[in-house]
Coordinates of C-alpha atoms and ligand atoms in Angstrom, one line a residue:
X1 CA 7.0 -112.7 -65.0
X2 CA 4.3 -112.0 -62.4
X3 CA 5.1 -108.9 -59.8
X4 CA 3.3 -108.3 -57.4
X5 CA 2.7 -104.9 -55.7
X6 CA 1.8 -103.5 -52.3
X7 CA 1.0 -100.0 -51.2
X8 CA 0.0 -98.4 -47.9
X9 CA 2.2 -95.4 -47.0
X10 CA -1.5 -93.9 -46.3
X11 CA -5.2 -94.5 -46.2
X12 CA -5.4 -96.7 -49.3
X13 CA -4.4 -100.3 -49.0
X14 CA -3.8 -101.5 -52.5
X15 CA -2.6 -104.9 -53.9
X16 CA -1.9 -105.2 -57.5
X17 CA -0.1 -107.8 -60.2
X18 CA 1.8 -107.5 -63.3
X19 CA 1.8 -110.1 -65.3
X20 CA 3.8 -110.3 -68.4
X21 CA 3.7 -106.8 -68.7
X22 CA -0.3 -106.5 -68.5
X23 CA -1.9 -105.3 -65.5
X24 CA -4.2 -107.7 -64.3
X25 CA -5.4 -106.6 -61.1
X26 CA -5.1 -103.4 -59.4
X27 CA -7.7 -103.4 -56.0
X28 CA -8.0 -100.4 -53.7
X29 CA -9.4 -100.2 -49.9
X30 CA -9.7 -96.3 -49.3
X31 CA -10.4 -95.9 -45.6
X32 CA -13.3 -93.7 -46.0
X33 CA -13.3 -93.6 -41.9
X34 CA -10.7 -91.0 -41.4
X35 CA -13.6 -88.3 -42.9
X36 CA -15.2 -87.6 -39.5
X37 CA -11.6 -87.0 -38.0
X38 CA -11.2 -84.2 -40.6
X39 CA -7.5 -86.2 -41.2
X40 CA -5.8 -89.4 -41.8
X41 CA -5.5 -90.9 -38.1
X42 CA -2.3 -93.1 -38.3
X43 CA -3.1 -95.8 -35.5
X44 CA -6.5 -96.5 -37.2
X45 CA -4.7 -96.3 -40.8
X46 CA -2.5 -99.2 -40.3
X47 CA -5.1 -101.1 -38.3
X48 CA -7.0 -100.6 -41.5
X49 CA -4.3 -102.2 -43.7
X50 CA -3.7 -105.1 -41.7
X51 CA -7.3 -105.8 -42.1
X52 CA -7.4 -105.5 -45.6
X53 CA -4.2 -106.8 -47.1
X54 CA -4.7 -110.5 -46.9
X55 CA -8.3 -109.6 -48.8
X56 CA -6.6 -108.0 -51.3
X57 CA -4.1 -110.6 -52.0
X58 CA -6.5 -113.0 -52.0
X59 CA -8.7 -111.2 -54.7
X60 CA -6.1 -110.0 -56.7
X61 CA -4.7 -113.8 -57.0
X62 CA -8.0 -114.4 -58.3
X63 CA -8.5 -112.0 -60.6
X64 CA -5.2 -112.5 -62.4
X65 CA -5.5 -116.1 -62.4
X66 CA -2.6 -117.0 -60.3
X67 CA -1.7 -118.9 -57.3
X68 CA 0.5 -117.3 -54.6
X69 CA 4.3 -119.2 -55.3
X70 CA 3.2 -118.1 -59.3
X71 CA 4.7 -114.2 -58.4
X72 CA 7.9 -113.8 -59.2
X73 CA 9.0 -110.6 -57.5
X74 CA 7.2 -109.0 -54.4
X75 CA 7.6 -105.4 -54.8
X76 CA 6.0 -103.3 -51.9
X77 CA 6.1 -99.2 -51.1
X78 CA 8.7 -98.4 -48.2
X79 CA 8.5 -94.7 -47.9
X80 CA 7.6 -92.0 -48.0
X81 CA 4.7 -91.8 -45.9
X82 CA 3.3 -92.4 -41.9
X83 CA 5.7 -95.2 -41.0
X84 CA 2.9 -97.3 -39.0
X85 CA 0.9 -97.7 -42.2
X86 CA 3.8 -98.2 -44.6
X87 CA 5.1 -100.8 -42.1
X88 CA 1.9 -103.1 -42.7
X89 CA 2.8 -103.8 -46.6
X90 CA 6.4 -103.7 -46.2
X91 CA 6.6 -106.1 -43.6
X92 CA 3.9 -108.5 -45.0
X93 CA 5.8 -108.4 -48.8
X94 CA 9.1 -109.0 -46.9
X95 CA 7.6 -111.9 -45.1
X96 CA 6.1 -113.1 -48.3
X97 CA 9.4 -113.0 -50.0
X98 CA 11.0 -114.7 -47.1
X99 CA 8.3 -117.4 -47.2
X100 CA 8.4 -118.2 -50.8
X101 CA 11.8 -117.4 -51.4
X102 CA 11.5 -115.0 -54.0
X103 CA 13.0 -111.3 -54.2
X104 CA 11.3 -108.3 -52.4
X105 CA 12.0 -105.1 -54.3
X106 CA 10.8 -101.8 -52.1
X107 CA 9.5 -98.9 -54.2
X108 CA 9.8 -95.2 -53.0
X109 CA 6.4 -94.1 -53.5
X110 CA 7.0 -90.9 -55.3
X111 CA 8.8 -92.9 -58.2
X112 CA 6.0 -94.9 -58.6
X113 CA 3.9 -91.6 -59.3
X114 CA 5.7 -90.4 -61.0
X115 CA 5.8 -93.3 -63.3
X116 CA 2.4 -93.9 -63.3
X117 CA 1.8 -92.8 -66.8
X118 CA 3.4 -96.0 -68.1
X119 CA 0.4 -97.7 -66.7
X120 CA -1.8 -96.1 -69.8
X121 CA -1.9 -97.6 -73.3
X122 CA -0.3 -94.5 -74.6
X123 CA 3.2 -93.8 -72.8
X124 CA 5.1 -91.5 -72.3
X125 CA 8.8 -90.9 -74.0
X126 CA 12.0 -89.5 -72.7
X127 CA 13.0 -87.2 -71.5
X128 CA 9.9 -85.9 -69.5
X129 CA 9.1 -82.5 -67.4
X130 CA 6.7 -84.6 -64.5
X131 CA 4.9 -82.6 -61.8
X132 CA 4.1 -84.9 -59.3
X133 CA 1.5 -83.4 -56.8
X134 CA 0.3 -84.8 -53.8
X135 CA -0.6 -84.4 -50.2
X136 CA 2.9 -84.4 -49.1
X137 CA 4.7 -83.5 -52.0
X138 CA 5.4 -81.1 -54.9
X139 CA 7.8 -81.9 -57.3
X140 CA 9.0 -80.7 -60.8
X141 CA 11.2 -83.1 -62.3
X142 CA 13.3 -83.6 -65.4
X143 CA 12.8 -87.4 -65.7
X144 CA 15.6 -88.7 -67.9
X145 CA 15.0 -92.5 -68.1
X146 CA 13.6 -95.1 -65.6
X147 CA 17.0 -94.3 -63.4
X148 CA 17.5 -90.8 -64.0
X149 CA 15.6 -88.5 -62.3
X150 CA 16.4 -84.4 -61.3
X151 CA 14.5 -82.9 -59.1
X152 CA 13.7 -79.2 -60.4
X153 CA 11.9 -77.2 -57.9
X154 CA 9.7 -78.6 -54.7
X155 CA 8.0 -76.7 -52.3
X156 CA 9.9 -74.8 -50.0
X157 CA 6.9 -75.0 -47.1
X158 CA 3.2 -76.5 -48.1
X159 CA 2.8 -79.1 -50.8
X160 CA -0.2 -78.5 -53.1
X161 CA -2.6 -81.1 -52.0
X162 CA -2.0 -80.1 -48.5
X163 CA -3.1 -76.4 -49.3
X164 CA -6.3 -77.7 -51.1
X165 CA -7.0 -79.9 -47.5
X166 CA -6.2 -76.7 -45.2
X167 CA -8.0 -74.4 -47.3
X168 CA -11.0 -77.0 -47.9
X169 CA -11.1 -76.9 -43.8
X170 CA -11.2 -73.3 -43.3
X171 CA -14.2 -73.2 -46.1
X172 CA -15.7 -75.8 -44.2
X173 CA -15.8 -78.2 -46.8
X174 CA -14.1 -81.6 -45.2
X175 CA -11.6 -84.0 -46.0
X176 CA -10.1 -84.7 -48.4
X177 CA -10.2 -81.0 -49.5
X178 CA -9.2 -81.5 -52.9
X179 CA -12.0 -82.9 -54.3
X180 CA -14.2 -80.8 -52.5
X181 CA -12.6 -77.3 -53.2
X182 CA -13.1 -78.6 -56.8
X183 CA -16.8 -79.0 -56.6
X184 CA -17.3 -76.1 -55.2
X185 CA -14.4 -74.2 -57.4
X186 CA -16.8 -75.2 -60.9
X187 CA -19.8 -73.1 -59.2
X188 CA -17.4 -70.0 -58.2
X189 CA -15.4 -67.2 -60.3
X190 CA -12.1 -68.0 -60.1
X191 CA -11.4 -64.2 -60.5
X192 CA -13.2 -62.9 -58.6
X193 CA -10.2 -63.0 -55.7
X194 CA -6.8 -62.5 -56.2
X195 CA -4.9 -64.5 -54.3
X196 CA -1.2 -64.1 -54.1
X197 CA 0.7 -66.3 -56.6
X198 CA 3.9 -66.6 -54.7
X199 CA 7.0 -66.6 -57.3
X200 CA 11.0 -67.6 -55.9
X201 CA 12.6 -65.5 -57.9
X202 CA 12.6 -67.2 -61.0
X203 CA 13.1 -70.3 -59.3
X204 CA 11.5 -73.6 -60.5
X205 CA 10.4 -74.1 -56.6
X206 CA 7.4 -73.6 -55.4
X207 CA 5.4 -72.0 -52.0
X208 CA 1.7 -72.4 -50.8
X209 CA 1.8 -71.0 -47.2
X210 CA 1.5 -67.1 -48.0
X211 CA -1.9 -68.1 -50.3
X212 CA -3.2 -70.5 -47.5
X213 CA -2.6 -67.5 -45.1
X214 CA -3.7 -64.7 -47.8
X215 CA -7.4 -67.2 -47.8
X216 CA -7.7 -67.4 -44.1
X217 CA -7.2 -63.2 -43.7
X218 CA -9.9 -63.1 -46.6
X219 CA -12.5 -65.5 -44.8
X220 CA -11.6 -63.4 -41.1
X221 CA -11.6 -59.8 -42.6
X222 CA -15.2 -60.9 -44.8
X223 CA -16.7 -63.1 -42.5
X224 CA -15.4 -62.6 -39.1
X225 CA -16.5 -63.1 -36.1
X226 CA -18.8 -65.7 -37.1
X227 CA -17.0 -67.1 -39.9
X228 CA -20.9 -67.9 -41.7
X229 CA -19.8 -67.9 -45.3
X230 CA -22.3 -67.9 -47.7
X231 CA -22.4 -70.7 -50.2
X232 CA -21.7 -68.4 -53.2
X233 CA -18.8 -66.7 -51.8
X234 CA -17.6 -70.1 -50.5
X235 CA -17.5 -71.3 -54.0
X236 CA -15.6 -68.1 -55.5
X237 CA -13.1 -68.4 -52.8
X238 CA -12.4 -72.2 -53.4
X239 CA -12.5 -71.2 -57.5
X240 CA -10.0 -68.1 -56.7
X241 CA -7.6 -70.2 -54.5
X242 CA -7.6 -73.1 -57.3
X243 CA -6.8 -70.5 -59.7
X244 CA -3.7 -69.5 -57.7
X245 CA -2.4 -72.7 -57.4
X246 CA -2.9 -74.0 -61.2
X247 CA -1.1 -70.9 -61.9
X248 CA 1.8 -71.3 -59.9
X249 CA 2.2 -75.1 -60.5
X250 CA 1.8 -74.0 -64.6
X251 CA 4.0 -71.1 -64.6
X252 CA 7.4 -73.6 -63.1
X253 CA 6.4 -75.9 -65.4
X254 CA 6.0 -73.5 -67.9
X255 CA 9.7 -72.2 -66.8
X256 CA 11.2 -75.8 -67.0
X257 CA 9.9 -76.4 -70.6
X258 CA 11.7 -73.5 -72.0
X259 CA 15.1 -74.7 -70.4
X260 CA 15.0 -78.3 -71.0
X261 CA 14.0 -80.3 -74.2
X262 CA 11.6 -82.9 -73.4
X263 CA 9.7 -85.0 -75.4
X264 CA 6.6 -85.5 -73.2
X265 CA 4.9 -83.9 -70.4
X266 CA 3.1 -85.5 -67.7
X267 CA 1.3 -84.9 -64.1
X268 CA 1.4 -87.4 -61.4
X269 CA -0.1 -87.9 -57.5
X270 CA -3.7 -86.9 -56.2
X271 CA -3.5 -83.4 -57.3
X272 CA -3.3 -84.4 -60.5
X273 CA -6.9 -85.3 -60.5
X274 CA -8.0 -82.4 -61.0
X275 CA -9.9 -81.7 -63.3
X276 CA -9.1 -77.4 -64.3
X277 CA -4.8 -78.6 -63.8
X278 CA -6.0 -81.0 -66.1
X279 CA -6.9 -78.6 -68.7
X280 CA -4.0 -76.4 -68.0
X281 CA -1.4 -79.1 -68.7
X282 CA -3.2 -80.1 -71.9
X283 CA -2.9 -76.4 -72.8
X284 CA 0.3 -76.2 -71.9
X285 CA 0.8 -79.3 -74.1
X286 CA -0.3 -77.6 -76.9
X287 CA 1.9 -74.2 -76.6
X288 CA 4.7 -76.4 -76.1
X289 CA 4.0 -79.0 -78.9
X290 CA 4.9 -82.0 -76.6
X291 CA 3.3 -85.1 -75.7
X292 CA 0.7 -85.8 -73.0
X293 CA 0.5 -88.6 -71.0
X294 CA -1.9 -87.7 -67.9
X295 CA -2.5 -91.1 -65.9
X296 CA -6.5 -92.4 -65.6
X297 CA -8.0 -90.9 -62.3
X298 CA -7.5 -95.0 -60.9
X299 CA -3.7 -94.1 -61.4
X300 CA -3.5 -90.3 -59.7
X301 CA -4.6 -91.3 -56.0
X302 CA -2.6 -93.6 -54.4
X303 CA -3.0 -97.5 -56.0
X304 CA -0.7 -100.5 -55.9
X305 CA -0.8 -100.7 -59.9
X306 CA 1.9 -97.8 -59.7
X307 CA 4.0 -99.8 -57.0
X308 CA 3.9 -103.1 -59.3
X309 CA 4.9 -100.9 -62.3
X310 CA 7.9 -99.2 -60.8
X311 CA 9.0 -102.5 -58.5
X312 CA 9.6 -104.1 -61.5
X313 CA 11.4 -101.5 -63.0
X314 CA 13.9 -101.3 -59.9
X315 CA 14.1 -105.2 -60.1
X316 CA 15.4 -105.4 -64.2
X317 CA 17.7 -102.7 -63.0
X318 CA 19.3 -105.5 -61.7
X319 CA 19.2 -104.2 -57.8
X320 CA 18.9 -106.7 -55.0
X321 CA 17.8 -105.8 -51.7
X322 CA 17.7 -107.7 -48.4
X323 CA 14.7 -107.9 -46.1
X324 CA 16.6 -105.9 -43.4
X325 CA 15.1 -103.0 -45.5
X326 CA 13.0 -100.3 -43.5
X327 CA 10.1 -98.2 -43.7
X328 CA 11.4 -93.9 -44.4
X329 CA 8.7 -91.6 -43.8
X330 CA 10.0 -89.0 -45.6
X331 CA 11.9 -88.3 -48.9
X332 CA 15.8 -89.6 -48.8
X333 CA 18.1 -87.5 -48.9
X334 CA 19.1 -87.9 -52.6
X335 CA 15.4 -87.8 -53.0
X336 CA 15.3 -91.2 -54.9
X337 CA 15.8 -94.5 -53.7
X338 CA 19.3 -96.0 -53.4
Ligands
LIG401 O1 -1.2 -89.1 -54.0 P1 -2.3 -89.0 -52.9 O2 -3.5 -89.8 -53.1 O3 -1.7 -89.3 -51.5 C1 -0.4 -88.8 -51.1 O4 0.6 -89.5 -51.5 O5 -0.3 -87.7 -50.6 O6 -2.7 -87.4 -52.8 C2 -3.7 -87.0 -51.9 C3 -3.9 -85.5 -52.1 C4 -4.8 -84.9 -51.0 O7 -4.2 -83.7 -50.5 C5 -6.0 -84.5 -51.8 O8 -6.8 -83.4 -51.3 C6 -5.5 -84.3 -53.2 O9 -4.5 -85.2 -53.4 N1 -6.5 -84.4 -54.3 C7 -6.9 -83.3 -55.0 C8 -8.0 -83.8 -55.9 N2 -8.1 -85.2 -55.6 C9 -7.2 -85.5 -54.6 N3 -6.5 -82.1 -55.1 C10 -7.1 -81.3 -56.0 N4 -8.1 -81.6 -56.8 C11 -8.6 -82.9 -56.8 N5 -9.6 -83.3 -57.6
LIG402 ZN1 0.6 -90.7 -53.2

């Protein structure tokens, strides 16, 4: 069986294939662009993906060997994300599937995260703790099987990628902050400031506002009026602010692990590539004597491999959807994807 799979909810367009349970081709377009906007501009996002999605196809075809009415399923990312961009794939996988008349399966873009550690040669087992970080979302989940998933705790105002972009802009460091604030994090002292770790009341949710506001009087009440940070203090500040957010995401999911008994433990979405939550999760690991399944840094920012993966999954669940399906730009109510 050959799946196909389509992602571009942002600024990545990505085309991938399953074959037969292998992955054979998983191609990214990041649209570097969006940099010197210091953001993702939607209108030029999904002129971006209609540019590149036929490319893609065509490549990816290539790669795995395969002509176009040899996939089986066309699986393609409906939400969440901005709805211009999303619109590109979902519309040309639905038109694909009309054309060839072969099922379109869409994926909700947070379950292919969180799924994405399936996509490594070691997987994961049920049940699982996933914390699935990203720029527009923060979840802790107690993933029971493929079609059982409880959401935990989310963020009750900023998700944690979104705090690394804000706080990456205040520092002066560009877009996409998260990278960056790491750089500069592994020259700083990441105690040297203590940033608030907000905590809900023994709550498994989570908040990033008060520590991106806590930063910004830091940078004003040091630096102000000029705002002329110097690079040393730059990098403690970005190290600090790291700190603070490792240590909230670790202490939920430290929280969740004592309440529920999973078998593995795994982090999913951009955030996840970084490198010092990294090391906290395999610590946390450790303590906890579970499994670890972190997916390859090709899997943590957005990529079509995930998309394939968990389109397939929604397909053997024996679900059939019709091409009147649309494009939701944020979470569904339930969360998941009816
Ligand atoms: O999953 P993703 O690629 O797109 C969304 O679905 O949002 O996540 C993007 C987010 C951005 O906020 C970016 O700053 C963050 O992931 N990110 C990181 C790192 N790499 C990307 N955050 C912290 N450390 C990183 N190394
Ligand atoms: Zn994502």
């Amino acid at each position: 069986m050959n799946i196909l799979g389509i992602e571009s909810s942002c600024d990545e367009t990505s085309v991938a294939i399953i074959s037969n349970d292998k992955l054979t081709a998983n191609l990214v377009s990041s649209q570097e662009f969006h940099t010197k906007y210091g953001g993702v501009v939607p209108e030029l996002s999904s002129r971006a993906h209609l540019q590149m999605v036929i490319p893609l196809l065509k490549d990816a075809l290539k790669k795995s060997e395969l002509r176009l009415d040899e996939i089986d399923v066309i699986a393609a990312t409906a939400g969440p994300g901005l709805v211009g961009a999303l619109l590109v794939g979902l519309t040309f996988a639905k038109g694909l599937a009309y054309s060839l008349k072969k099922p379109f399966v869409p994926v909700n873009h947070i379950e292919g995260h969180i799924f994405s550690g399936f996509l490594m040669d070691e997987k994961p087992e049920f049940p699982m703790l996933v914390l699935a970080v990203s720029g527009g979302h923060t979840l802790l989940l107690h993933v029971k099987s493929f079609y059982e998933i409880v959401k935990l705790g989310t963020t009750v105002d900023d998700a944690a990628g979104e705090a690394f972009d804000k706080v990456a802009k205040m520092l002066g460091l560009g877009y996409p902050g998260g990278p960056k604030i790491q750089k500069a994090a592994s020259e700083g002292d990441p105690k040297k400031i203590k940033f608030p770790v907000a905590d809900l009341a023994g709550r498994y949710d989570f908040s990033f506002s008060g520590l991106k506001t806590s930063v910004l009087r830091h940078i004003q009440k040091e630096y102000g009026p000029s705002l002329q940070i110097p690079e040393a203090d730059r990098n403690d500040i970005a190290a600090s602010f790291q700190y603070a957010v490792i240590k909230a995401l670790i202490r939920n999911s430290e929280r969740a692990l004592k309440n529920y008994d999973v078998k593995t433990i795994s982090i999913a979405g951009g955030v996840a590539a970084n490198k010092a939550l990294r090391e906290a999760f395999a610590e946390l690991a450790e303590k906890y004597n579970k499994k670890l399944v972190v997916p390859s840094m090709s899997y943590c920012g957005d990529n079509a491999a995930m998309i394939a993966y968990r389109g397939q999954k929604v397909f053997e669940s024996g679900k059939t959807f019709t091409l009147g399906y649309n494009a939701y730009p944020s979470l569904p109510e339930g969360i998941f994807q009816d």
